[in-house]
Amino acid sequence: MISVAKLNGSFQLCEKPDFDWSLWYEGEFQAGFEKWIEQNIGFRPLFVNIYNQYRFSFFNQVSAVNTFVGKNNVLYQTSYLNSYMGKNFIGSQEIKESVRKMKCVQDELHENGKLFLYIIAPGKVSFFPEYLPDSIDIKEKDSSNYDVFSKELLLKNINHIDFRKFFIEAKDTSQYPLYPKTGTHWSGYGITLVSDSILKYVESFSDIDFVDYTIKNGIVTNENLRHTDEDIEKGINLAFNITDWDMFYPELEFGDTLGKDLPTLLDIGDSYNQSFWGFYPFFQTVFSNDSRFWYYYKTESWPGVDDISPSPMIHRNLREEIDKCDVIMIVATEANLYLKGYGFIEDAYLRLTDEGRDIQEELEKEIKSYLRRIRNSPDWLKSIKDRAKARDIGVDEMMRLEAKWMIHKKSKK
């Protein structure tokens, strides 16, 4: 029996449809069955690999979304190009206001004995602009979120580490690649430098004494790259591997936890965070198992801990969650700076600071005013009931969403 490897990437395979005469007459059964046959035809993954290899080898193109090929087969993601070129720039005033609120949150956390730390993770495009295809004119680069954020964080004295700046400054002197050729995240070697810098920063601004560790000689290889060091390449499903650069994977040896602190971390951020436990057991060793990772401030996890409640962040008591932690850290790569802390900063500002609570009280008064107007308007109320039914949510929840939307429209005017 011939074995064919499965395709990589994020896609949903359809299930084989059950025959139904009503679906047959509508043509839905035929369409569903045709799609199922297409996805399950013999050797389909092999044919996809061959087709993708043809496009890559002859036209320097890939079939995956958000991906393009640079010079020397260096792979990029389009979102990082857009952020580098300033195409998702949200404006100086919006960034300044976000950082102002961040300072309020940082001060509030400091008064309660918590350390706040903001991490700017680099992007591969800003690190390797020299490998961009000639069709991209970087002279057209406009103001970017990074340009303003990096300045405002300094001006407002936000506790932060700018690893974009750090990586670019270390680029020419680094003995080993800080970014892989066919991956989109910082390299396995790069994450050892990043983790070491973060832990030393936390120690210098707190009484925390982390578990000691030693970085030793490891291996240099361009085969069987680890974790995310070839994550883009895996997603484009080629028939043959792209020749990678020699990547360095040092060995790490952690010391005894006896007499050392295992602080609790609240880590909020994007996929760059997975490197802190994917390449090496950094975070699960130096932080307590009560620590949490809030992915995009939407879902919760922590390496090695399986019994975590999946309840949405909006239903959490943010003060109680923060009270459990010693360090609150936000990690945002360049492409996600426009998200302004994923919504955590805004929520923490409104719920934790005196200034934010005053705003929240005024907002709640406005919401109640709109709720009264909605209840006293039969046509408006009926419209909301219809929309609540269509969205499968409660009428009260739909009314509050409507009230917030009306306030938002008024504030924009």
mmCIF file of C-alpha atoms in Angstrom:
data_model
loop_
_atom_site.group_PDB
_atom_site.id
_atom_site.type_symbol
_atom_site.label_atom_id
_atom_site.label_comp_id
_atom_site.label_asym_id
_atom_site.label_seq_id
_atom_site.Cartn_x
_atom_site.Cartn_y
_atom_site.Cartn_z
ATOM 1 C CA MET A 1 0.000 0.000 0.000
ATOM 2 C CA ILE A 2 1.402 3.409 -0.989
ATOM 3 C CA SER A 3 1.425 6.006 1.804
ATOM 4 C CA VAL A 4 0.815 9.654 0.899
ATOM 5 C CA ALA A 5 1.622 12.411 3.396
ATOM 6 C CA LYS A 6 -1.226 14.685 4.489
ATOM 7 C CA LEU A 7 -1.310 18.337 3.506
ATOM 8 C CA ASN A 8 -0.234 20.975 6.024
ATOM 9 C CA GLY A 9 -1.979 24.246 6.716
ATOM 10 C CA SER A 10 -5.287 25.535 8.004
ATOM 11 C CA PHE A 11 -8.261 24.285 6.009
ATOM 12 C CA GLN A 12 -11.497 22.465 6.736
ATOM 13 C CA LEU A 13 -12.226 19.118 5.105
ATOM 14 C CA CYS A 14 -15.899 18.536 4.395
ATOM 15 C CA GLU A 15 -17.777 15.439 5.537
ATOM 16 C CA LYS A 16 -19.398 12.998 3.137
ATOM 17 C CA PRO A 17 -23.005 14.191 2.780
ATOM 18 C CA ASP A 18 -25.905 11.862 3.574
ATOM 19 C CA PHE A 19 -28.327 11.335 0.703
ATOM 20 C CA ASP A 20 -31.570 13.257 1.005
ATOM 21 C CA TRP A 21 -34.186 13.737 -1.722
ATOM 22 C CA SER A 22 -34.865 17.352 -0.730
ATOM 23 C CA LEU A 23 -31.132 18.145 -0.975
ATOM 24 C CA TRP A 24 -31.024 16.292 -4.302
ATOM 25 C CA TYR A 25 -33.780 18.395 -5.848
ATOM 26 C CA GLU A 26 -32.093 21.599 -4.626
ATOM 27 C CA GLY A 27 -28.743 20.468 -6.041
ATOM 28 C CA GLU A 28 -27.073 20.738 -2.629
ATOM 29 C CA PHE A 29 -26.347 17.003 -2.310
ATOM 30 C CA GLN A 30 -24.569 16.891 -5.694
ATOM 31 C CA ALA A 31 -22.464 19.953 -4.861
ATOM 32 C CA GLY A 32 -21.516 18.564 -1.441
ATOM 33 C CA PHE A 33 -20.723 15.105 -2.823
ATOM 34 C CA GLU A 34 -18.598 16.596 -5.619
ATOM 35 C CA LYS A 35 -16.607 18.607 -3.077
ATOM 36 C CA TRP A 36 -16.137 15.516 -0.888
ATOM 37 C CA ILE A 37 -14.922 13.490 -3.881
ATOM 38 C CA GLU A 38 -12.508 16.268 -4.835
ATOM 39 C CA GLN A 39 -10.999 16.370 -1.338
ATOM 40 C CA ASN A 40 -10.769 12.601 -0.960
ATOM 41 C CA ILE A 41 -9.664 11.499 -4.421
ATOM 42 C CA GLY A 42 -6.706 9.118 -4.350
ATOM 43 C CA PHE A 43 -3.256 10.752 -4.190
ATOM 44 C CA ARG A 44 -4.798 14.241 -3.956
ATOM 45 C CA PRO A 45 -2.103 15.530 -1.520
ATOM 46 C CA LEU A 46 0.590 14.341 -3.962
ATOM 47 C CA PHE A 47 -1.069 16.147 -6.874
ATOM 48 C CA VAL A 48 -1.350 19.320 -4.753
ATOM 49 C CA ASN A 49 2.336 19.063 -3.854
ATOM 50 C CA ILE A 50 3.326 18.690 -7.514
ATOM 51 C CA TYR A 51 1.131 21.604 -8.612
ATOM 52 C CA ASN A 52 2.451 23.844 -5.836
ATOM 53 C CA GLN A 53 6.033 22.886 -6.696
ATOM 54 C CA TYR A 54 5.402 23.753 -10.357
ATOM 55 C CA ARG A 55 4.124 27.230 -9.447
ATOM 56 C CA PHE A 56 6.984 27.779 -7.011
ATOM 57 C CA SER A 57 9.794 26.540 -9.276
ATOM 58 C CA PHE A 58 8.690 28.176 -12.538
ATOM 59 C CA PHE A 59 6.828 31.305 -11.430
ATOM 60 C CA ASN A 60 8.121 31.986 -7.902
ATOM 61 C CA GLN A 61 4.544 31.834 -6.633
ATOM 62 C CA VAL A 62 2.843 29.997 -3.783
ATOM 63 C CA SER A 63 -0.755 28.906 -3.300
ATOM 64 C CA ALA A 64 -1.013 29.824 0.396
ATOM 65 C CA VAL A 65 -2.739 33.058 1.409
ATOM 66 C CA ASN A 66 -0.767 35.819 3.159
ATOM 67 C CA THR A 67 2.491 34.422 1.748
ATOM 68 C CA PHE A 68 4.963 35.480 -0.938
ATOM 69 C CA VAL A 69 8.450 34.538 -2.111
ATOM 70 C CA GLY A 70 11.436 36.856 -1.908
ATOM 71 C CA LYS A 71 14.905 36.637 -3.384
ATOM 72 C CA ASN A 72 16.883 33.435 -2.788
ATOM 73 C CA ASN A 73 13.579 31.705 -1.892
ATOM 74 C CA VAL A 74 13.230 33.611 1.371
ATOM 75 C CA LEU A 75 9.575 33.277 2.431
ATOM 76 C CA TYR A 76 7.508 36.132 3.862
ATOM 77 C CA GLN A 77 3.998 36.807 5.091
ATOM 78 C CA THR A 78 2.112 39.697 3.510
ATOM 79 C CA SER A 79 0.807 41.068 6.821
ATOM 80 C CA TYR A 80 4.372 41.941 7.857
ATOM 81 C CA LEU A 81 4.974 43.707 4.557
ATOM 82 C CA ASN A 82 1.809 45.755 5.017
ATOM 83 C CA SER A 83 2.815 46.837 8.524
ATOM 84 C CA TYR A 84 6.359 47.668 7.381
ATOM 85 C CA MET A 85 5.048 49.801 4.521
ATOM 86 C CA GLY A 86 2.581 51.561 6.818
ATOM 87 C CA LYS A 87 -0.552 50.225 5.125
ATOM 88 C CA ASN A 88 -2.267 49.443 8.440
ATOM 89 C CA PHE A 89 -1.214 52.693 10.138
ATOM 90 C CA ILE A 90 -3.917 53.751 12.619
ATOM 91 C CA GLY A 91 -2.697 57.319 13.073
ATOM 92 C CA SER A 92 -0.478 59.124 15.563
ATOM 93 C CA GLN A 93 -3.282 60.426 17.781
ATOM 94 C CA GLU A 94 -4.839 57.010 18.279
ATOM 95 C CA ILE A 95 -1.456 55.504 19.192
ATOM 96 C CA LYS A 96 -0.634 58.358 21.582
ATOM 97 C CA GLU A 97 -3.957 57.917 23.357
ATOM 98 C CA SER A 98 -3.411 54.154 23.589
ATOM 99 C CA VAL A 99 0.040 54.620 25.126
ATOM 100 C CA ARG A 100 -1.356 57.230 27.533
ATOM 101 C CA LYS A 101 -3.873 54.674 28.758
ATOM 102 C CA MET A 102 -1.082 52.094 28.929
ATOM 103 C CA LYS A 103 0.820 54.417 31.278
ATOM 104 C CA CYS A 104 -2.264 54.719 33.496
ATOM 105 C CA VAL A 105 -2.526 50.924 33.634
ATOM 106 C CA GLN A 106 1.212 50.533 34.304
ATOM 107 C CA ASP A 107 1.040 53.015 37.201
ATOM 108 C CA GLU A 108 -2.019 51.281 38.668
ATOM 109 C CA LEU A 109 -0.309 47.886 38.469
ATOM 110 C CA HIS A 110 2.878 49.294 40.006
ATOM 111 C CA GLU A 111 0.924 50.654 42.980
ATOM 112 C CA ASN A 112 -0.388 47.130 43.505
ATOM 113 C CA GLY A 113 3.056 45.529 43.358
ATOM 114 C CA LYS A 114 2.750 44.238 39.789
ATOM 115 C CA LEU A 115 5.298 44.673 37.009
ATOM 116 C CA PHE A 116 3.968 45.623 33.581
ATOM 117 C CA LEU A 117 6.141 44.929 30.523
ATOM 118 C CA TYR A 118 5.426 45.638 26.864
ATOM 119 C CA ILE A 119 7.384 43.696 24.232
ATOM 120 C CA ILE A 120 7.721 44.757 20.596
ATOM 121 C CA ALA A 121 8.565 41.663 18.586
ATOM 122 C CA PRO A 122 10.242 42.252 15.208
ATOM 123 C CA GLY A 123 8.850 41.389 11.788
ATOM 124 C CA LYS A 124 10.723 39.450 9.156
ATOM 125 C CA VAL A 125 10.211 42.114 6.468
ATOM 126 C CA SER A 126 11.789 44.899 8.529
ATOM 127 C CA PHE A 127 14.618 42.538 9.471
ATOM 128 C CA PHE A 128 15.257 41.293 5.913
ATOM 129 C CA PRO A 129 14.138 44.034 3.489
ATOM 130 C CA GLU A 130 17.066 43.135 1.222
ATOM 131 C CA TYR A 131 15.398 39.857 0.215
ATOM 132 C CA LEU A 132 12.128 41.460 -0.872
ATOM 133 C CA PRO A 133 11.361 40.956 -4.577
ATOM 134 C CA ASP A 134 12.275 43.821 -6.910
ATOM 135 C CA SER A 135 8.583 44.385 -7.627
ATOM 136 C CA ILE A 136 8.229 45.876 -4.118
ATOM 137 C CA ASP A 137 9.514 49.442 -3.891
ATOM 138 C CA ILE A 138 10.348 50.110 -0.237
ATOM 139 C CA LYS A 139 10.864 53.789 -1.106
ATOM 140 C CA GLU A 140 7.069 54.007 -1.004
ATOM 141 C CA LYS A 141 7.181 53.157 2.711
ATOM 142 C CA ASP A 142 4.943 55.482 4.740
ATOM 143 C CA SER A 143 4.582 56.184 8.465
ATOM 144 C CA SER A 144 4.043 52.952 10.352
ATOM 145 C CA ASN A 145 2.562 51.999 13.684
ATOM 146 C CA TYR A 146 6.020 50.987 14.840
ATOM 147 C CA ASP A 147 7.464 54.438 14.078
ATOM 148 C CA VAL A 148 5.010 56.113 16.454
ATOM 149 C CA PHE A 149 4.669 53.362 19.074
ATOM 150 C CA SER A 150 8.432 53.070 19.610
ATOM 151 C CA LYS A 151 8.711 56.823 20.244
ATOM 152 C CA GLU A 152 5.653 57.086 22.473
ATOM 153 C CA LEU A 153 6.714 54.159 24.669
ATOM 154 C CA LEU A 154 9.949 56.010 25.401
ATOM 155 C CA LEU A 155 8.268 59.384 25.946
ATOM 156 C CA LYS A 156 5.697 57.952 28.376
ATOM 157 C CA ASN A 157 8.309 55.844 30.262
ATOM 158 C CA ILE A 158 6.548 52.570 29.540
ATOM 159 C CA ASN A 159 8.419 49.475 30.709
ATOM 160 C CA HIS A 160 9.250 47.884 27.384
ATOM 161 C CA ILE A 161 11.841 46.082 25.273
ATOM 162 C CA ASP A 162 12.063 46.896 21.574
ATOM 163 C CA PHE A 163 13.303 43.669 20.005
ATOM 164 C CA ARG A 164 12.850 45.061 16.497
ATOM 165 C CA LYS A 165 15.584 47.583 17.273
ATOM 166 C CA PHE A 166 17.606 44.948 19.141
ATOM 167 C CA PHE A 167 17.477 42.429 16.285
ATOM 168 C CA ILE A 168 18.387 44.932 13.583
ATOM 169 C CA GLU A 169 21.346 46.207 15.628
ATOM 170 C CA ALA A 170 22.542 42.626 16.215
ATOM 171 C CA LYS A 171 21.951 41.482 12.643
ATOM 172 C CA ASP A 172 25.472 42.025 11.270
ATOM 173 C CA THR A 173 27.294 40.723 14.338
ATOM 174 C CA SER A 174 25.155 37.704 15.191
ATOM 175 C CA GLN A 175 27.056 34.478 14.598
ATOM 176 C CA TYR A 176 23.843 32.612 13.759
ATOM 177 C CA PRO A 177 20.548 33.568 12.039
ATOM 178 C CA LEU A 178 18.042 35.446 14.184
ATOM 179 C CA TYR A 179 15.361 34.679 11.615
ATOM 180 C CA PRO A 180 14.928 31.514 9.527
ATOM 181 C CA LYS A 181 14.738 31.485 5.756
ATOM 182 C CA THR A 182 11.436 29.628 5.500
ATOM 183 C CA GLY A 183 9.760 30.585 8.777
ATOM 184 C CA THR A 184 8.009 33.743 9.942
ATOM 185 C CA HIS A 185 8.923 33.854 13.659
ATOM 186 C CA TRP A 186 12.180 34.588 15.441
ATOM 187 C CA SER A 187 14.586 31.640 15.316
ATOM 188 C CA GLY A 188 15.339 29.054 17.976
ATOM 189 C CA TYR A 189 18.657 30.791 18.607
ATOM 190 C CA GLY A 190 16.991 34.197 18.585
ATOM 191 C CA ILE A 191 14.505 33.139 21.262
ATOM 192 C CA THR A 192 17.337 32.275 23.656
ATOM 193 C CA LEU A 193 18.539 35.896 23.396
ATOM 194 C CA VAL A 194 15.000 37.254 23.718
ATOM 195 C CA SER A 195 14.131 35.111 26.746
ATOM 196 C CA ASP A 196 17.391 35.941 28.481
ATOM 197 C CA SER A 197 16.782 39.674 27.955
ATOM 198 C CA ILE A 198 13.207 39.501 29.266
ATOM 199 C CA LEU A 199 14.139 37.561 32.400
ATOM 200 C CA LYS A 200 17.042 39.898 33.204
ATOM 201 C CA TYR A 201 14.780 42.900 32.677
ATOM 202 C CA VAL A 202 12.164 41.507 35.065
ATOM 203 C CA GLU A 203 14.831 40.709 37.675
ATOM 204 C CA SER A 204 16.260 44.231 37.425
ATOM 205 C CA PHE A 205 12.850 45.858 38.013
ATOM 206 C CA SER A 206 11.623 43.549 40.761
ATOM 207 C CA ASP A 207 12.704 41.364 43.683
ATOM 208 C CA ILE A 208 12.255 38.224 41.594
ATOM 209 C CA ASP A 209 15.162 35.765 41.481
ATOM 210 C CA PHE A 210 14.538 33.402 38.570
ATOM 211 C CA VAL A 211 15.731 29.834 38.227
ATOM 212 C CA ASP A 212 19.277 29.866 36.861
ATOM 213 C CA TYR A 213 20.072 28.326 33.503
ATOM 214 C CA THR A 214 23.119 27.810 31.336
ATOM 215 C CA ILE A 215 23.278 28.107 27.557
ATOM 216 C CA LYS A 216 25.712 25.544 26.139
ATOM 217 C CA ASN A 217 26.973 24.540 22.731
ATOM 218 C CA GLY A 218 24.355 22.806 20.627
ATOM 219 C CA ILE A 219 23.974 21.769 17.002
ATOM 220 C CA VAL A 220 24.118 23.605 13.695
ATOM 221 C CA THR A 221 21.916 22.139 10.983
ATOM 222 C CA ASN A 222 19.823 23.011 7.931
ATOM 223 C CA GLU A 223 17.716 19.848 8.187
ATOM 224 C CA ASN A 224 14.814 18.914 10.450
ATOM 225 C CA LEU A 225 14.482 22.468 11.689
ATOM 226 C CA ARG A 226 12.702 22.829 14.998
ATOM 227 C CA HIS A 227 9.339 24.247 15.986
ATOM 228 C CA THR A 228 8.487 27.321 13.852
ATOM 229 C CA ASP A 229 11.785 27.635 11.968
ATOM 230 C CA GLU A 230 10.152 26.465 8.730
ATOM 231 C CA ASP A 231 6.489 27.124 9.474
ATOM 232 C CA ILE A 232 5.769 29.061 6.263
ATOM 233 C CA GLU A 233 7.318 26.347 4.097
ATOM 234 C CA LYS A 234 5.206 23.659 5.755
ATOM 235 C CA GLY A 235 2.079 25.619 4.934
ATOM 236 C CA ILE A 236 2.792 25.949 1.197
ATOM 237 C CA ASN A 237 2.945 22.153 0.666
ATOM 238 C CA LEU A 238 5.757 21.755 -1.858
ATOM 239 C CA ALA A 239 6.956 18.450 -3.287
ATOM 240 C CA PHE A 240 10.595 19.193 -2.377
ATOM 241 C CA ASN A 241 12.139 20.950 0.569
ATOM 242 C CA ILE A 242 13.659 24.407 0.184
ATOM 243 C CA THR A 243 17.325 24.455 1.177
ATOM 244 C CA ASP A 244 17.436 26.270 4.513
ATOM 245 C CA TRP A 245 20.181 28.266 6.165
ATOM 246 C CA ASP A 246 22.256 26.622 8.879
ATOM 247 C CA MET A 247 20.344 27.182 12.111
ATOM 248 C CA PHE A 248 21.874 26.994 15.574
ATOM 249 C CA TYR A 249 20.100 25.229 18.431
ATOM 250 C CA PRO A 250 22.034 25.649 21.687
ATOM 251 C CA GLU A 251 21.453 23.347 24.643
ATOM 252 C CA LEU A 252 19.866 24.751 27.796
ATOM 253 C CA GLU A 253 20.420 23.405 31.272
ATOM 254 C CA PHE A 254 18.141 24.704 34.032
ATOM 255 C CA GLY A 255 19.252 24.786 37.649
ATOM 256 C CA ASP A 256 17.484 23.775 40.848
ATOM 257 C CA THR A 257 14.277 25.574 41.794
ATOM 258 C CA LEU A 258 15.192 25.399 45.501
ATOM 259 C CA GLY A 259 15.408 28.912 46.907
ATOM 260 C CA LYS A 260 14.310 30.438 43.601
ATOM 261 C CA ASP A 261 11.165 32.359 42.770
ATOM 262 C CA LEU A 262 8.532 30.948 40.433
ATOM 263 C CA PRO A 263 6.494 34.095 39.787
ATOM 264 C CA THR A 264 3.097 34.028 38.118
ATOM 265 C CA LEU A 265 2.957 35.524 34.643
ATOM 266 C CA LEU A 266 -0.005 36.865 32.700
ATOM 267 C CA ASP A 267 1.217 36.785 29.097
ATOM 268 C CA ILE A 268 -1.001 38.446 26.469
ATOM 269 C CA GLY A 269 -0.084 38.305 22.801
ATOM 270 C CA ASP A 270 0.168 36.681 19.407
ATOM 271 C CA SER A 271 1.862 33.594 17.961
ATOM 272 C CA TYR A 272 5.369 34.893 18.695
ATOM 273 C CA ASN A 273 4.743 33.831 22.298
ATOM 274 C CA GLN A 274 4.690 30.126 21.414
ATOM 275 C CA SER A 275 8.459 30.286 20.965
ATOM 276 C CA PHE A 276 8.901 30.830 24.716
ATOM 277 C CA TRP A 277 7.910 27.221 25.339
ATOM 278 C CA GLY A 278 8.085 25.618 21.874
ATOM 279 C CA PHE A 279 11.852 25.673 21.313
ATOM 280 C CA TYR A 280 12.873 25.386 24.953
ATOM 281 C CA PRO A 281 10.916 25.044 28.220
ATOM 282 C CA PHE A 282 11.666 28.623 29.239
ATOM 283 C CA PHE A 283 8.372 29.877 30.578
ATOM 284 C CA GLN A 284 7.043 26.615 31.992
ATOM 285 C CA THR A 285 10.288 26.286 33.993
ATOM 286 C CA VAL A 286 10.868 29.813 35.312
ATOM 287 C CA PHE A 287 7.210 30.765 35.906
ATOM 288 C CA SER A 288 4.600 29.012 38.029
ATOM 289 C CA ASN A 289 1.918 26.727 36.620
ATOM 290 C CA ASP A 290 -0.641 29.295 37.750
ATOM 291 C CA SER A 291 0.625 31.505 34.902
ATOM 292 C CA ARG A 292 -1.592 32.040 31.866
ATOM 293 C CA PHE A 293 -1.236 32.905 28.195
ATOM 294 C CA TRP A 294 -4.115 34.913 26.723
ATOM 295 C CA TYR A 295 -3.853 34.425 22.972
ATOM 296 C CA TYR A 296 -4.996 37.657 21.313
ATOM 297 C CA TYR A 297 -6.884 38.300 24.591
ATOM 298 C CA LYS A 298 -9.431 35.734 23.400
ATOM 299 C CA THR A 299 -8.430 32.243 24.534
ATOM 300 C CA GLU A 300 -6.455 30.995 27.512
ATOM 301 C CA SER A 301 -3.753 28.343 27.843
ATOM 302 C CA TRP A 302 -0.440 27.472 29.472
ATOM 303 C CA PRO A 303 2.053 24.757 28.465
ATOM 304 C CA GLY A 304 1.503 21.564 30.411
ATOM 305 C CA VAL A 305 -1.807 22.714 31.942
ATOM 306 C CA ASP A 306 -4.856 21.103 30.327
ATOM 307 C CA ASP A 307 -7.742 21.858 32.701
ATOM 308 C CA ILE A 308 -8.124 25.560 31.900
ATOM 309 C CA SER A 309 -11.572 27.104 31.660
ATOM 310 C CA PRO A 310 -12.412 28.266 28.122
ATOM 311 C CA SER A 311 -14.705 31.089 29.296
ATOM 312 C CA PRO A 312 -14.414 34.263 27.191
ATOM 313 C CA MET A 313 -12.265 37.107 28.543
ATOM 314 C CA ILE A 314 -15.232 39.471 28.602
ATOM 315 C CA HIS A 315 -16.796 37.369 31.383
ATOM 316 C CA ARG A 316 -13.674 37.449 33.569
ATOM 317 C CA ASN A 317 -13.146 39.635 36.617
ATOM 318 C CA LEU A 318 -10.027 41.389 35.360
ATOM 319 C CA ARG A 319 -9.027 42.656 38.806
ATOM 320 C CA GLU A 320 -9.151 39.141 40.240
ATOM 321 C CA GLU A 321 -7.158 37.743 37.319
ATOM 322 C CA ILE A 322 -4.449 40.390 37.696
ATOM 323 C CA ASP A 323 -4.316 39.974 41.481
ATOM 324 C CA LYS A 324 -3.141 36.397 40.892
ATOM 325 C CA CYS A 325 -0.121 37.570 38.876
ATOM 326 C CA ASP A 326 3.281 39.076 39.579
ATOM 327 C CA VAL A 327 4.146 40.075 36.012
ATOM 328 C CA ILE A 328 1.791 41.235 33.248
ATOM 329 C CA MET A 329 3.410 41.136 29.820
ATOM 330 C CA ILE A 330 2.081 42.057 26.388
ATOM 331 C CA VAL A 331 3.914 40.780 23.301
ATOM 332 C CA ALA A 332 3.023 42.358 19.960
ATOM 333 C CA THR A 333 4.832 41.827 16.713
ATOM 334 C CA GLU A 334 4.981 44.734 14.255
ATOM 335 C CA ALA A 335 2.036 43.406 12.262
ATOM 336 C CA ASN A 336 -0.192 43.507 15.375
ATOM 337 C CA LEU A 337 0.748 46.856 16.897
ATOM 338 C CA TYR A 338 -2.404 48.302 15.370
ATOM 339 C CA LEU A 339 -4.437 46.142 17.792
ATOM 340 C CA LYS A 340 -3.187 48.330 20.674
ATOM 341 C CA GLY A 341 -2.698 45.539 23.181
ATOM 342 C CA TYR A 342 -5.469 43.300 21.785
ATOM 343 C CA GLY A 343 -8.129 45.082 23.863
ATOM 344 C CA PHE A 344 -6.491 44.289 27.212
ATOM 345 C CA ILE A 345 -5.151 47.817 27.700
ATOM 346 C CA GLU A 346 -8.557 49.360 27.040
ATOM 347 C CA ASP A 347 -10.308 46.939 29.417
ATOM 348 C CA ALA A 348 -7.680 47.340 32.147
ATOM 349 C CA TYR A 349 -7.845 51.116 31.799
ATOM 350 C CA LEU A 350 -11.643 51.189 32.132
ATOM 351 C CA ARG A 351 -11.878 48.617 34.913
ATOM 352 C CA LEU A 352 -8.797 49.302 37.036
ATOM 353 C CA THR A 353 -7.925 53.005 36.903
ATOM 354 C CA ASP A 354 -9.868 55.837 38.588
ATOM 355 C CA GLU A 355 -9.921 57.776 35.338
ATOM 356 C CA GLY A 356 -11.230 54.766 33.423
ATOM 357 C CA ARG A 357 -13.911 53.964 36.007
ATOM 358 C CA ASP A 358 -15.234 57.537 35.782
ATOM 359 C CA ILE A 359 -15.507 57.124 32.013
ATOM 360 C CA GLN A 360 -17.160 53.748 32.472
ATOM 361 C CA GLU A 361 -19.753 55.245 34.814
ATOM 362 C CA GLU A 362 -20.610 57.957 32.300
ATOM 363 C CA LEU A 363 -20.776 55.349 29.549
ATOM 364 C CA GLU A 364 -23.121 53.206 31.604
ATOM 365 C CA LYS A 365 -25.408 56.214 32.126
ATOM 366 C CA GLU A 366 -25.553 56.761 28.366
ATOM 367 C CA ILE A 367 -26.234 53.066 27.756
ATOM 368 C CA LYS A 368 -29.148 53.101 30.229
ATOM 369 C CA SER A 369 -30.532 56.197 28.526
ATOM 370 C CA TYR A 370 -30.520 54.437 25.147
ATOM 371 C CA LEU A 371 -32.027 51.273 26.670
ATOM 372 C CA ARG A 372 -34.984 53.331 27.926
ATOM 373 C CA ARG A 373 -35.428 54.893 24.479
ATOM 374 C CA ILE A 374 -35.343 51.462 22.820
ATOM 375 C CA ARG A 375 -37.971 50.026 25.200
ATOM 376 C CA ASN A 376 -40.238 53.006 24.552
ATOM 377 C CA SER A 377 -39.997 52.581 20.778
ATOM 378 C CA PRO A 378 -42.012 49.516 19.568
ATOM 379 C CA ASP A 379 -40.508 49.556 16.052
ATOM 380 C CA TRP A 380 -36.941 49.860 17.336
ATOM 381 C CA LEU A 381 -37.513 47.119 19.911
ATOM 382 C CA LYS A 382 -39.011 44.788 17.297
ATOM 383 C CA SER A 383 -35.992 45.362 15.029
ATOM 384 C CA ILE A 384 -33.664 44.457 17.879
ATOM 385 C CA LYS A 385 -35.648 41.310 18.729
ATOM 386 C CA ASP A 386 -35.411 40.201 15.098
ATOM 387 C CA ARG A 387 -31.652 40.797 15.014
ATOM 388 C CA ALA A 388 -31.171 39.038 18.352
ATOM 389 C CA LYS A 389 -32.994 35.987 16.992
ATOM 390 C CA ALA A 390 -30.917 36.035 13.788
ATOM 391 C CA ARG A 391 -27.666 36.209 15.790
ATOM 392 C CA ASP A 392 -28.878 33.664 18.382
ATOM 393 C CA ILE A 393 -28.243 35.984 21.326
ATOM 394 C CA GLY A 394 -30.464 37.395 24.068
ATOM 395 C CA VAL A 395 -32.585 40.484 23.496
ATOM 396 C CA ASP A 396 -30.964 42.308 26.447
ATOM 397 C CA GLU A 397 -27.502 41.636 25.023
ATOM 398 C CA MET A 398 -28.608 42.875 21.597
ATOM 399 C CA MET A 399 -30.050 46.013 23.173
ATOM 400 C CA ARG A 400 -26.748 46.811 24.892
ATOM 401 C CA LEU A 401 -24.863 46.250 21.641
ATOM 402 C CA GLU A 402 -27.271 48.631 19.919
ATOM 403 C CA ALA A 403 -26.818 51.241 22.654
ATOM 404 C CA LYS A 404 -23.013 51.009 22.436
ATOM 405 C CA TRP A 405 -23.184 51.309 18.662
ATOM 406 C CA MET A 406 -25.311 54.459 18.938
ATOM 407 C CA ILE A 407 -22.839 55.975 21.414
ATOM 408 C CA HIS A 408 -19.968 55.035 19.118
ATOM 409 C CA LYS A 409 -21.664 56.743 16.157
ATOM 410 C CA LYS A 410 -22.300 59.859 18.221
ATOM 411 C CA SER A 411 -18.683 60.028 19.393
ATOM 412 C CA LYS A 412 -17.434 59.699 15.811
ATOM 413 C CA LYS A 413 -19.587 62.682 14.778
#
